[in-house]
PDB file of C-alpha atoms in Angstrom:
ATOM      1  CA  UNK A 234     -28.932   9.406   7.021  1.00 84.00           C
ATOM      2  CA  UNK A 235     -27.176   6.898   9.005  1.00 85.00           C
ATOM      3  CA  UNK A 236     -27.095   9.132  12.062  1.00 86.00           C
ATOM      4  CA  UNK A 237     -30.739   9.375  11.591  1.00 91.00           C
ATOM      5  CA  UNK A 238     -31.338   6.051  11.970  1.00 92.00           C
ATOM      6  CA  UNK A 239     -28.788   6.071  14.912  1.00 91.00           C
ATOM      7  CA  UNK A 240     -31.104   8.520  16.811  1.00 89.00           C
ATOM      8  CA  UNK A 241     -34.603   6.504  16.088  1.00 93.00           C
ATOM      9  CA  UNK A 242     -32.571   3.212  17.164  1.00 92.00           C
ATOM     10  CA  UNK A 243     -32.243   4.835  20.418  1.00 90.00           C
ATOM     11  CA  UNK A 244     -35.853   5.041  21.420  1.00 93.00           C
ATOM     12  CA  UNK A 245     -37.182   1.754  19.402  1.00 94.00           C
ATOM     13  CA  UNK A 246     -36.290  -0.067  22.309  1.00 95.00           C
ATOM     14  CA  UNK A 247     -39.164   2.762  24.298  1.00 96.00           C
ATOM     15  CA  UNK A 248     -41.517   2.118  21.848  1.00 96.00           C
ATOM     16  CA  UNK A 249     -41.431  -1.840  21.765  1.00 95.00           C
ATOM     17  CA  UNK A 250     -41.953  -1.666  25.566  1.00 96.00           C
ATOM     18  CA  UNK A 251     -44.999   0.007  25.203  1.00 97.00           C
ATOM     19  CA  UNK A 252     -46.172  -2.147  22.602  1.00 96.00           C
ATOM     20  CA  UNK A 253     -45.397  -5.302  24.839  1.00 96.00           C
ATOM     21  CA  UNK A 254     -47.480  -3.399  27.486  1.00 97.00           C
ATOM     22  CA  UNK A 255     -50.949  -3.366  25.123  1.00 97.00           C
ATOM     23  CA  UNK A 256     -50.008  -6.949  24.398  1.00 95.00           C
ATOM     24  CA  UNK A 257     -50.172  -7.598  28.135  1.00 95.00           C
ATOM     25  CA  UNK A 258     -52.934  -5.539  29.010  1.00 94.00           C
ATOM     26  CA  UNK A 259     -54.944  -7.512  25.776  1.00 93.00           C
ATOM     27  CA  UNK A 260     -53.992 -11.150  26.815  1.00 92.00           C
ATOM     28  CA  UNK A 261     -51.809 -11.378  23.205  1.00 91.00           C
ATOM     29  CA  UNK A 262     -48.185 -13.244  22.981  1.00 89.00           C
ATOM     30  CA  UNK A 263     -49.358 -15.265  26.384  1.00 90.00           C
ATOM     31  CA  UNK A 264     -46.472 -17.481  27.783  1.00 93.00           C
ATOM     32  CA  UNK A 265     -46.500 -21.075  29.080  1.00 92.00           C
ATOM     33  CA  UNK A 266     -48.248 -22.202  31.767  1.00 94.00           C
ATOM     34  CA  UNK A 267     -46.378 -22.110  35.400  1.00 94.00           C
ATOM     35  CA  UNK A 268     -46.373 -22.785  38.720  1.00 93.00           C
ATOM     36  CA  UNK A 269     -44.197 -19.576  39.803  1.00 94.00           C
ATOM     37  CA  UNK A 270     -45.739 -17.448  42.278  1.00 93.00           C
ATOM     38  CA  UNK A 271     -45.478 -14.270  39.679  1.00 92.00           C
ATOM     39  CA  UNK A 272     -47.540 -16.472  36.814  1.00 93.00           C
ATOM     40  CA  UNK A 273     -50.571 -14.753  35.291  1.00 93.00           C
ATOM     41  CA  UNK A 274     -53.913 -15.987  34.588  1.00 94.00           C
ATOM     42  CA  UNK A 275     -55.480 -14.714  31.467  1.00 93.00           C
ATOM     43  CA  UNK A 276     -59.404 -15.139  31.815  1.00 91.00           C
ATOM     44  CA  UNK A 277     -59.952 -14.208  28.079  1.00 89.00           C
ATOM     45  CA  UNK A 278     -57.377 -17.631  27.544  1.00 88.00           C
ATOM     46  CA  UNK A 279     -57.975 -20.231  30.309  1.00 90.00           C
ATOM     47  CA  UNK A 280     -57.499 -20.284  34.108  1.00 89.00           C
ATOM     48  CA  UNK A 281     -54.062 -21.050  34.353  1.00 93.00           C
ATOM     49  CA  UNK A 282     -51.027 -19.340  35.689  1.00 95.00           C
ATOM     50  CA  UNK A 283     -48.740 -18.498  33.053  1.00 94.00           C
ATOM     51  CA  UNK A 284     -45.552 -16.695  32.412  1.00 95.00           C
ATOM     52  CA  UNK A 285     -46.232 -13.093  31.527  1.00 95.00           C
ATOM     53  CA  UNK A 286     -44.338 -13.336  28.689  1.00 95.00           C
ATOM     54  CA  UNK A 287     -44.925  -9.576  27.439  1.00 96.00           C
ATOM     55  CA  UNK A 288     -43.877  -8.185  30.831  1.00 96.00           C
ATOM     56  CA  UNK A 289     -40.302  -9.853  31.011  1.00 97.00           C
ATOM     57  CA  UNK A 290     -40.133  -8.386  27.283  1.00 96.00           C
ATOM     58  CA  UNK A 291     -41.534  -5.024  28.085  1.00 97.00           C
ATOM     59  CA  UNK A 292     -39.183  -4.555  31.223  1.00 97.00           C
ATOM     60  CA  UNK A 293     -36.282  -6.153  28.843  1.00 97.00           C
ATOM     61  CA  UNK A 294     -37.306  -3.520  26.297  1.00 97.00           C
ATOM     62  CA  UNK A 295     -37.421  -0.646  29.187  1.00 97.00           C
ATOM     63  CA  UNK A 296     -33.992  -1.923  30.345  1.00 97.00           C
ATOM     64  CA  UNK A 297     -32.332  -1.714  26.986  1.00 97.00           C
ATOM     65  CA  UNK A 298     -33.673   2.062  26.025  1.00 97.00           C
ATOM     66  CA  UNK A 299     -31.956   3.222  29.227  1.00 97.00           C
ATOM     67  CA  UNK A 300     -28.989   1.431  28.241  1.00 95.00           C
ATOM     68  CA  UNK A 301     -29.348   3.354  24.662  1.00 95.00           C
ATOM     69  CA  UNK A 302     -29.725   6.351  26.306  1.00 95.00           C
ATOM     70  CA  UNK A 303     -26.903   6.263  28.810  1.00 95.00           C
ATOM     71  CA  UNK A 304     -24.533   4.918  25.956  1.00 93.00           C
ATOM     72  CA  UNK A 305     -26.017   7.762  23.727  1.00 91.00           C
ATOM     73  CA  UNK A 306     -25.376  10.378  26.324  1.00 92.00           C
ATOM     74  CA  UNK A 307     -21.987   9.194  27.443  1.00 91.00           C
ATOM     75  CA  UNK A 308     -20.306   7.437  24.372  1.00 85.00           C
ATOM     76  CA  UNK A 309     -21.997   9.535  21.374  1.00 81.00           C
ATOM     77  CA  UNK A 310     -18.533  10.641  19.446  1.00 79.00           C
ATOM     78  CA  UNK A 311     -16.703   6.987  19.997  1.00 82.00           C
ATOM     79  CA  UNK A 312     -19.852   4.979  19.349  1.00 81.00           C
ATOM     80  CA  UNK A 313     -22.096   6.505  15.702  1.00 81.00           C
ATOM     81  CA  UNK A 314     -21.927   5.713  12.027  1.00 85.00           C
ATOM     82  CA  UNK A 315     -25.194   2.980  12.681  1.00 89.00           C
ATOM     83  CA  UNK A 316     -23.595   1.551  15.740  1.00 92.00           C
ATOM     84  CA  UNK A 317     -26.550   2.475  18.149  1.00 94.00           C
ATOM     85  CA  UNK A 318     -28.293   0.400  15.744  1.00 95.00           C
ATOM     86  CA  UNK A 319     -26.653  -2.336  15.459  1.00 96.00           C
ATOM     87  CA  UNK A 320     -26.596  -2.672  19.164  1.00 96.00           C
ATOM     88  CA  UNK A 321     -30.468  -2.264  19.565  1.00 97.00           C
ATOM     89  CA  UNK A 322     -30.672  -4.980  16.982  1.00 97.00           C
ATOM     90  CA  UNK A 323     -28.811  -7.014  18.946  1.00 98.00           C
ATOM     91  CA  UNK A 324     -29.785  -6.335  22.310  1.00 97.00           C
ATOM     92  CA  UNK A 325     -33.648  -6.786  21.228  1.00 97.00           C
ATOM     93  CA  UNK A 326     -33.721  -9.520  19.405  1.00 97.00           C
ATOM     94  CA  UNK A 327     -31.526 -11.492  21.874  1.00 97.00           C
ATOM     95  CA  UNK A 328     -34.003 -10.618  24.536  1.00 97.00           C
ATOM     96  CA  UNK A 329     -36.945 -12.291  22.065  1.00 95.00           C
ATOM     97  CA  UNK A 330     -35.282 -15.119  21.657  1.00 96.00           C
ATOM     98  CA  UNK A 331     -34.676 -16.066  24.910  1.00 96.00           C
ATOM     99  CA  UNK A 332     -38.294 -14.928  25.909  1.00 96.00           C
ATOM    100  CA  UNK A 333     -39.936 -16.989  23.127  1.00 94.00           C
ATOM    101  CA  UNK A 334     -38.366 -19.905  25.372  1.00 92.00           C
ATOM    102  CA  UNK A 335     -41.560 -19.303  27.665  1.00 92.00           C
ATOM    103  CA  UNK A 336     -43.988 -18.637  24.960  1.00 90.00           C
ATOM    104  CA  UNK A 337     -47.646 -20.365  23.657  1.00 84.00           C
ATOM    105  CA  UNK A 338     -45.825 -21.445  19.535  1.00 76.00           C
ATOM    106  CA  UNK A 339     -48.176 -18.660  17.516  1.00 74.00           C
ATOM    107  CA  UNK A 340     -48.490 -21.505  14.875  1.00 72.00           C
ATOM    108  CA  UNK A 341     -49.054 -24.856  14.520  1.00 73.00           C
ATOM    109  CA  UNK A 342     -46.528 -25.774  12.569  1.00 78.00           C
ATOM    110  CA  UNK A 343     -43.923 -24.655  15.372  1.00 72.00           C
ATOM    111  CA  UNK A 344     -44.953 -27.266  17.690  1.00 74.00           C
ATOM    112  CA  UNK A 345     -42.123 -29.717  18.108  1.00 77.00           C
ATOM    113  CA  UNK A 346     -39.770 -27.356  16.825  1.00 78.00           C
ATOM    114  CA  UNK A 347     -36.107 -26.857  19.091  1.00 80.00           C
ATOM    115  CA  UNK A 348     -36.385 -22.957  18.092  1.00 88.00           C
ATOM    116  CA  UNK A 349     -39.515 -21.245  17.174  1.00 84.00           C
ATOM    117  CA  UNK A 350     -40.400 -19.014  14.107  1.00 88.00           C
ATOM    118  CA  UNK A 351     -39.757 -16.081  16.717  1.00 88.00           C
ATOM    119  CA  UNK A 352     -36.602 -17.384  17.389  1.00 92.00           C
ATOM    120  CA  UNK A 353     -35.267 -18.375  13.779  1.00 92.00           C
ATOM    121  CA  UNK A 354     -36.419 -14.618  12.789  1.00 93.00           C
ATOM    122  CA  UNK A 355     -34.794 -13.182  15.651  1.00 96.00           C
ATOM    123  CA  UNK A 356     -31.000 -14.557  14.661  1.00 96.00           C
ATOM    124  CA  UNK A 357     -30.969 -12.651  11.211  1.00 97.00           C
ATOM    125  CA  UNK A 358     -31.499  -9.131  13.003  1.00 97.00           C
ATOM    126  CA  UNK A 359     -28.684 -10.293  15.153  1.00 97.00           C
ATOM    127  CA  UNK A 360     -25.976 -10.807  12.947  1.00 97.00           C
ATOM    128  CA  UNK A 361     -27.315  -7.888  10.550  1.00 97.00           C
ATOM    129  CA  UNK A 362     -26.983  -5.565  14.088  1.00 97.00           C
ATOM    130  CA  UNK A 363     -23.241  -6.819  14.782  1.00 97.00           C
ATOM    131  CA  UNK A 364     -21.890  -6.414  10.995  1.00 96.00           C
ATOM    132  CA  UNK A 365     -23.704  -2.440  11.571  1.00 95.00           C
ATOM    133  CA  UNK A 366     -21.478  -2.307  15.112  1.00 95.00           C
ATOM    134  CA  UNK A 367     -18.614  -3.202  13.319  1.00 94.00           C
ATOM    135  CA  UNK A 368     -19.252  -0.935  10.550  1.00 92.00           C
ATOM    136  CA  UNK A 369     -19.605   1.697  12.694  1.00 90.00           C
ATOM    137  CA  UNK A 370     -16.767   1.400  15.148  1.00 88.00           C
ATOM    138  CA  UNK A 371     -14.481   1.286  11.882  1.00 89.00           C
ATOM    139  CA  UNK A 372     -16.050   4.107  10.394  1.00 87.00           C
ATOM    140  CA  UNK A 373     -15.900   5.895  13.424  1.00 83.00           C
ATOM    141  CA  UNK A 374     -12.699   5.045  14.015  1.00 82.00           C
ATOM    142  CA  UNK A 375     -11.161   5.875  10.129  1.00 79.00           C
ATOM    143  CA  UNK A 376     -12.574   9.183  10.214  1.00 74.00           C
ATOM    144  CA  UNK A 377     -11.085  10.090  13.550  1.00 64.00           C
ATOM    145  CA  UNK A 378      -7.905   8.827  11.896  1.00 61.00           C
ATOM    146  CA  UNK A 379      -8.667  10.883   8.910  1.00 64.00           C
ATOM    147  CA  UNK A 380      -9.190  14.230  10.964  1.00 60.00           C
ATOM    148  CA  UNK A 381      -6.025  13.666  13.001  1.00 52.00           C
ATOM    149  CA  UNK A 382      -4.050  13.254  10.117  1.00 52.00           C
ATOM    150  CA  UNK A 383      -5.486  15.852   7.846  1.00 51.00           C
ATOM    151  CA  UNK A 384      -4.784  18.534  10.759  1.00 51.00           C
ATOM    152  CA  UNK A 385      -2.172  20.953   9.637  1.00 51.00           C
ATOM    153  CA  UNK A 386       0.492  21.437  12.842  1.00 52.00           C
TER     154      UNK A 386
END
């Protein structure tokens, strides 16, 4: 089951990108106003420049499934037992919460806040994605010692 769950880690990364992508294209998840050059105005919001929030997450999302898949491709036998998901865990919500830095607070109750609800959500799926690394490297690793020593000479 677990490898399962290794093999749909690898493309949640593809799918969130897309997702971010209809956010974009449906002025949701808008970021912060701005006065860089690359800021986008979202008529359905207001006329000012803002950070495109979804892109930097999209591209961060795109980024990360080709990391997935060159680890997957490369790495498969060393890195399994839930470690692929661990690591998108981690990788994608440490992207969101440094994104959410540019982000309009999706509640009220957020403003004034150091980290926002996005962020405080985000840290839970971090450290349950490195205790499934960890897991898996030493699972990985025990039965790889197991085999070697079970081998008959």
């Amino acid at each position: 089951m677990i490898d399962t769950i290794d093999l749909i880690a690898i493309v949640a990364a593809l799918a969130s990108g897309f997702i971010r992508l209809a956010n974009f294209m449906n002025s949701e998840i808008i970021g912060i106003p701005t006065t860089k050059p690359w800021g986008v105005i979202f008529e359905r919001v207001d006329n000012l420049p803002r950070h495109p929030a979804q892109l930097y997450e999209a591209i961060s999302y795109f980024l990360i499934f080709a990391i997935m898949i060159l680890l997957y491709k490369t790495q498969r036998e060393k890195l399994k037992n839930g470690f692929f998901f661990g690591l998108v865990l981690v990788l994608i919500f440490t992207a969101r919460f440094i994104i959410e830095f540019v982000k309009v607070d999706q509640v009220g109750f957020e403003a004034g806040m150091t980290f926002n609800m996005g962020q405080l959500l985000s840290l839970p799926y971090i450290v349950v994605g490195i205790g499934f690394m960890i897991y898996g490297l030493r699972r990985t690793k025990s039965s790889a010692h197991n085999n070697v020593s079970h081998e008959k000479p």
